[in-house]
Short mmCIF file of C-alpha atoms in Angstrom, two decimals:
data_model
loop_
_atom_site.label_atom_id
_atom_site.label_comp_id
_atom_site.label_asym_id
_atom_site.label_seq_id
_atom_site.Cartn_x
_atom_site.Cartn_y
_atom_site.Cartn_z
CA MET A 276 -12.19 0.61 17.38
CA LYS A 277 -10.39 3.80 16.39
CA ILE A 278 -7.51 3.39 13.93
CA CYS A 279 -4.95 5.90 12.67
CA ALA A 280 -3.44 4.83 9.34
CA ILE A 281 -0.35 6.21 7.61
CA ASP A 282 0.85 5.49 4.09
CA SER A 283 4.08 6.88 2.65
CA SER A 284 4.97 3.89 0.47
CA GLY A 285 4.53 5.63 -2.88
CA LEU A 286 4.14 9.04 -4.46
CA THR A 287 1.20 9.92 -2.21
CA ALA A 288 1.49 10.74 1.47
CA ALA A 289 -1.73 9.87 3.27
CA VAL A 290 -3.16 9.89 6.79
CA ALA A 291 -6.61 8.75 7.92
CA VAL A 292 -8.51 8.20 11.15
CA THR A 293 -11.42 5.77 11.22
CA GLU A 294 -13.75 4.65 13.97
CA ASP A 295 -15.55 1.38 13.31
CA ASP A 296 -17.11 1.89 9.86
CA ILE A 297 -16.79 5.69 9.79
CA THR A 298 -13.93 7.61 8.18
CA ILE A 299 -13.50 10.58 10.51
CA ALA A 300 -10.70 12.19 8.51
CA GLU A 301 -8.57 11.45 5.48
CA TYR A 302 -5.84 13.67 4.11
CA SER A 303 -3.76 12.84 1.03
CA ILE A 304 -1.21 14.87 -0.87
CA GLN A 305 1.08 14.26 -3.85
CA THR A 306 3.65 16.99 -4.41
CA GLY A 307 7.33 17.30 -5.21
CA LEU A 308 8.11 17.41 -1.51
CA THR A 309 9.57 14.39 0.28
CA HIS A 310 7.50 12.47 2.78
CA SER A 311 9.80 13.69 5.54
CA GLN A 312 8.45 17.18 4.76
CA THR A 313 4.79 16.24 4.40
CA LEU A 314 3.84 13.27 6.57
CA LEU A 315 4.05 14.72 10.08
CA PRO A 316 2.39 18.01 9.03
CA LEU A 317 -0.44 15.93 7.53
CA LEU A 318 -0.84 14.03 10.78
CA ASP A 319 -0.75 17.24 12.76
CA GLU A 320 -3.34 18.85 10.47
CA VAL A 321 -5.69 15.88 10.90
CA ARG A 322 -5.18 15.96 14.67
CA ASN A 323 -5.97 19.67 14.85
CA ARG A 324 -8.94 19.56 12.48
CA ILE A 325 -10.81 16.85 14.37
CA GLY A 326 -9.47 17.58 17.85
CA LEU A 327 -7.84 14.17 17.99
CA ASP A 328 -6.29 12.93 21.21
CA LEU A 329 -3.67 10.43 20.09
CA ASN A 330 -4.27 8.51 23.32
CA SER A 331 -7.77 7.73 22.02
CA ILE A 332 -6.36 5.69 19.12
CA ASP A 333 -6.71 1.94 19.66
CA ALA A 334 -4.22 0.88 16.97
CA TYR A 335 -1.92 2.39 14.37
CA ALA A 336 -1.63 1.02 10.85
CA VAL A 337 1.06 1.54 8.26
CA ALA A 338 1.76 0.48 4.70
CA ALA A 339 4.69 -1.81 5.43
CA GLY A 340 5.93 -2.23 1.87
CA PRO A 341 6.93 -2.71 -0.77
CA GLY A 342 7.43 0.77 -2.14
CA SER A 343 9.82 3.68 -1.93
CA PHE A 344 12.68 2.68 0.36
CA THR A 345 12.89 6.14 1.92
CA GLY A 346 9.13 6.55 2.12
CA LEU A 347 8.70 3.19 3.84
CA ARG A 348 11.34 4.04 6.43
CA ILE A 349 9.61 7.36 7.19
CA GLY A 350 6.19 5.76 7.62
CA ILE A 351 7.53 2.85 9.66
CA ALA A 352 9.53 5.16 11.94
CA THR A 353 6.49 7.39 12.50
CA VAL A 354 4.17 4.53 13.44
CA LYS A 355 6.87 2.80 15.46
CA GLY A 356 7.35 5.99 17.49
CA LEU A 357 3.61 6.42 18.08
CA GLY A 358 3.16 2.78 19.00
CA LEU A 359 6.04 2.83 21.46
CA ALA A 360 5.13 6.14 23.05
CA LEU A 361 1.44 5.33 23.44
CA GLU A 362 1.82 1.57 23.98
CA ARG A 363 -0.56 0.66 21.18
CA PRO A 364 -0.56 -2.29 18.77
CA VAL A 365 0.39 -1.62 15.19
CA VAL A 366 -0.83 -3.27 12.01
CA ALA A 367 1.71 -3.88 9.25
CA VAL A 368 -0.41 -3.93 6.08
CA PRO A 369 1.21 -4.97 2.78
CA THR A 370 1.15 -2.02 0.39
CA LEU A 371 -0.35 -4.02 -2.50
CA GLU A 372 -3.16 -5.37 -0.32
CA ALA A 373 -4.09 -1.83 0.72
CA LEU A 374 -4.07 -0.68 -2.91
CA ALA A 375 -6.28 -3.60 -3.91
CA TYR A 376 -8.67 -2.73 -1.07
CA ASN A 377 -9.45 0.55 -2.87
CA LEU A 378 -11.49 -1.62 -5.25
CA TYR A 379 -13.40 -3.53 -2.55
CA GLY A 380 -16.24 -5.58 -3.98
CA SER A 381 -14.95 -5.64 -7.54
CA GLY A 382 -15.92 -8.76 -9.48
CA ASP A 383 -12.74 -8.51 -11.54
CA VAL A 384 -9.31 -9.81 -10.71
CA VAL A 385 -7.60 -6.85 -9.02
CA CYS A 386 -3.97 -6.17 -9.88
CA PRO A 387 -2.20 -3.26 -8.18
CA ILE A 388 1.03 -2.22 -9.88
CA MET A 389 3.67 0.17 -8.58
CA ASP A 390 6.56 1.26 -10.75
CA ALA A 391 9.66 -0.46 -9.33
CA ARG A 392 11.94 0.86 -12.12
CA ARG A 393 14.21 -1.32 -14.27
CA SER A 394 11.06 -2.46 -16.20
CA GLN A 395 9.71 -4.09 -13.04
CA VAL A 396 6.60 -3.63 -10.94
CA TYR A 397 5.71 -4.30 -7.35
CA THR A 398 2.52 -6.26 -7.75
CA GLY A 399 0.13 -8.89 -6.50
CA ILE A 400 -3.06 -10.48 -7.81
CA TYR A 401 -6.24 -10.41 -5.71
CA GLU A 402 -9.98 -11.00 -5.80
CA PHE A 403 -12.90 -10.30 -3.50
CA ASP A 404 -14.89 -13.19 -2.10
CA GLN A 405 -16.34 -12.28 1.30
CA GLY A 406 -13.26 -10.13 1.81
CA LEU A 407 -9.88 -9.75 0.12
CA LYS A 408 -8.33 -12.99 -1.16
CA VAL A 409 -4.80 -13.50 -2.45
CA ILE A 410 -4.35 -15.17 -5.83
CA MET A 411 -0.66 -14.25 -6.02
CA GLY A 412 1.15 -12.66 -3.10
CA GLN A 413 3.03 -9.43 -3.53
CA THR A 414 6.27 -9.61 -5.44
CA ALA A 415 8.67 -7.64 -7.64
CA GLU A 416 8.85 -8.88 -11.22
CA ALA A 417 9.05 -7.83 -14.85
CA PHE A 418 5.78 -6.43 -16.15
CA GLU A 419 6.00 -8.80 -19.10
CA ASP A 420 5.97 -11.78 -16.70
CA LEU A 421 2.98 -10.36 -14.86
CA CYS A 422 1.05 -10.04 -18.12
CA GLY A 423 1.74 -13.71 -18.85
CA GLN A 424 0.35 -14.71 -15.46
CA LEU A 425 -2.78 -12.61 -15.95
CA ASN A 426 -3.30 -14.06 -19.42
CA ASP A 427 -3.09 -17.55 -17.92
CA ILE A 428 -5.77 -16.68 -15.35
CA GLY A 429 -7.91 -15.49 -18.23
CA ARG A 430 -10.35 -13.32 -16.27
CA ARG A 431 -11.08 -9.62 -16.61
CA VAL A 432 -8.47 -7.56 -14.74
CA MET A 433 -8.71 -4.16 -13.10
CA PHE A 434 -5.37 -2.43 -12.57
CA THR A 435 -4.68 0.17 -9.91
CA GLY A 436 -1.52 1.96 -8.80
CA ASP A 437 1.06 4.43 -10.08
CA GLY A 438 2.37 1.88 -12.58
CA ILE A 439 -0.67 2.38 -14.83
CA PRO A 440 0.66 5.35 -16.83
CA VAL A 441 4.13 3.82 -16.98
CA PHE A 442 3.05 0.46 -18.41
CA SER A 443 -0.14 1.36 -20.31
CA GLY A 444 1.55 0.81 -23.67
CA GLN A 445 2.77 -2.65 -22.70
CA MET A 446 -0.71 -3.52 -21.42
CA ARG A 447 -2.09 -2.98 -24.90
CA GLU A 448 0.70 -5.03 -26.47
CA LEU A 449 0.98 -7.95 -24.05
CA LEU A 450 -2.43 -8.62 -22.51
CA THR A 451 -4.85 -10.97 -24.23
CA CYS A 452 -7.31 -10.99 -21.31
CA PRO A 453 -9.83 -8.14 -20.96
CA TYR A 454 -8.72 -5.38 -18.61
CA THR A 455 -9.52 -1.91 -17.37
CA THR A 456 -7.81 0.64 -15.13
CA ALA A 457 -9.09 2.23 -11.95
CA PRO A 458 -10.07 5.91 -12.02
CA ALA A 459 -7.85 8.52 -10.41
CA HIS A 460 -9.53 8.50 -6.99
CA MET A 461 -8.94 4.73 -6.69
CA SER A 462 -5.51 4.35 -8.26
CA ARG A 463 -3.25 5.78 -5.58
CA GLN A 464 -2.59 4.92 -1.96
CA ARG A 465 -5.53 5.83 0.30
CA ALA A 466 -5.05 5.80 4.05
CA ALA A 467 -8.77 5.17 4.61
CA SER A 468 -8.52 1.91 2.64
CA LEU A 469 -5.44 1.02 4.68
CA ALA A 470 -7.34 1.67 7.92
CA ALA A 471 -10.32 -0.40 6.77
CA LEU A 472 -8.08 -3.35 5.93
CA ALA A 473 -6.21 -2.94 9.21
CA GLY A 474 -9.57 -3.25 10.95
CA ALA A 475 -10.08 -6.64 9.29
CA TYR A 476 -6.67 -7.73 10.60
CA LEU A 477 -7.55 -6.58 14.12
CA ARG A 478 -10.88 -8.43 14.02
CA GLY A 479 -9.16 -11.64 12.92
CA GLU A 480 -10.67 -11.51 9.42
CA ALA A 481 -7.42 -11.57 7.45
CA ASP A 482 -6.87 -15.29 6.88
CA GLY A 483 -4.53 -15.86 3.96
CA LEU A 484 -3.32 -12.26 3.84
CA GLU A 485 0.32 -11.35 4.31
CA GLY A 486 0.40 -8.63 6.97
CA CYS A 487 0.24 -8.88 10.72
CA VAL A 488 -0.79 -7.24 13.97
CA THR A 489 2.35 -6.69 15.98
CA THR A 490 4.07 -4.47 18.51
CA ALA A 491 5.96 -1.34 17.61
CA ASP A 492 9.21 -3.19 18.37
CA GLY A 493 8.30 -5.91 15.89
CA LEU A 494 7.45 -3.53 13.03
CA THR A 495 9.77 -3.89 10.02
CA PRO A 496 9.50 -2.79 6.37
CA VAL A 497 9.01 -5.23 3.50
CA TYR A 498 11.31 -4.23 0.64
CA LEU A 499 11.05 -7.32 -1.64
CA ARG A 500 14.33 -6.44 -3.34
CA GLN A 501 17.63 -4.72 -2.66
CA SER A 502 17.98 -0.96 -2.80
CA GLN A 503 19.92 0.60 -5.67
CA ALA A 504 22.86 1.33 -3.36
CA GLU A 505 22.95 -2.32 -2.25
CA ARG A 506 22.81 -3.53 -5.87
CA VAL A 507 25.64 -1.22 -6.91
CA ARG A 508 27.76 -2.35 -3.97
CA GLN A 509 27.05 -6.01 -4.75
CA GLU A 510 27.88 -5.56 -8.44
CA ALA A 511 31.15 -3.92 -7.43
CA GLY A 512 32.00 -6.99 -5.37
CA ASP A 513 32.03 -5.24 -1.98
#
């Protein structure tokens, strides 16, 4: 099973190609450029470097959200186009599940956090028990509320995601449970982790998880909350 995975849900743009349990290529970049400027060149670079025939891909995977509204649309549109053109299935993987999968095998509670602004995080709570298990599905909520939920669980927590530097001070103030943070190479979106989790979906090993295997036509982003423009329009009464 050969999978091409694309993640543009956060600050990092990432592309990977895996075949069974081998990562053939993985390319990640975090710059000031928008994903519209980086994602397709990354894919093209991977294709050229490994001599990839896109027709040899069995399925395409994408981080389906939550995350950056613009980034999600770019990733979804890219995978939708590939899936339609090549008539391949696509795997919509929740962004927080893919982030948690970076820490596969951890004995701690795994809590990915992405900065959602307005003192909120995109988050979920997971553990590993013969695969990824959901304790709390992905949501957008105040970081203070998340800390209360983790304190109630009472187990050691490992955080991952771009929310770590943003909320590190509040972690120290609000958490009574033991916790640690993932190192740099495990705390951002990784397309190889996304591809590995997509493989579990394709093999039917994703019971209780929130993504799906679908067609390109059925692929839609998961935003979890309104965009800023929608909130402003709603507050204005339009």
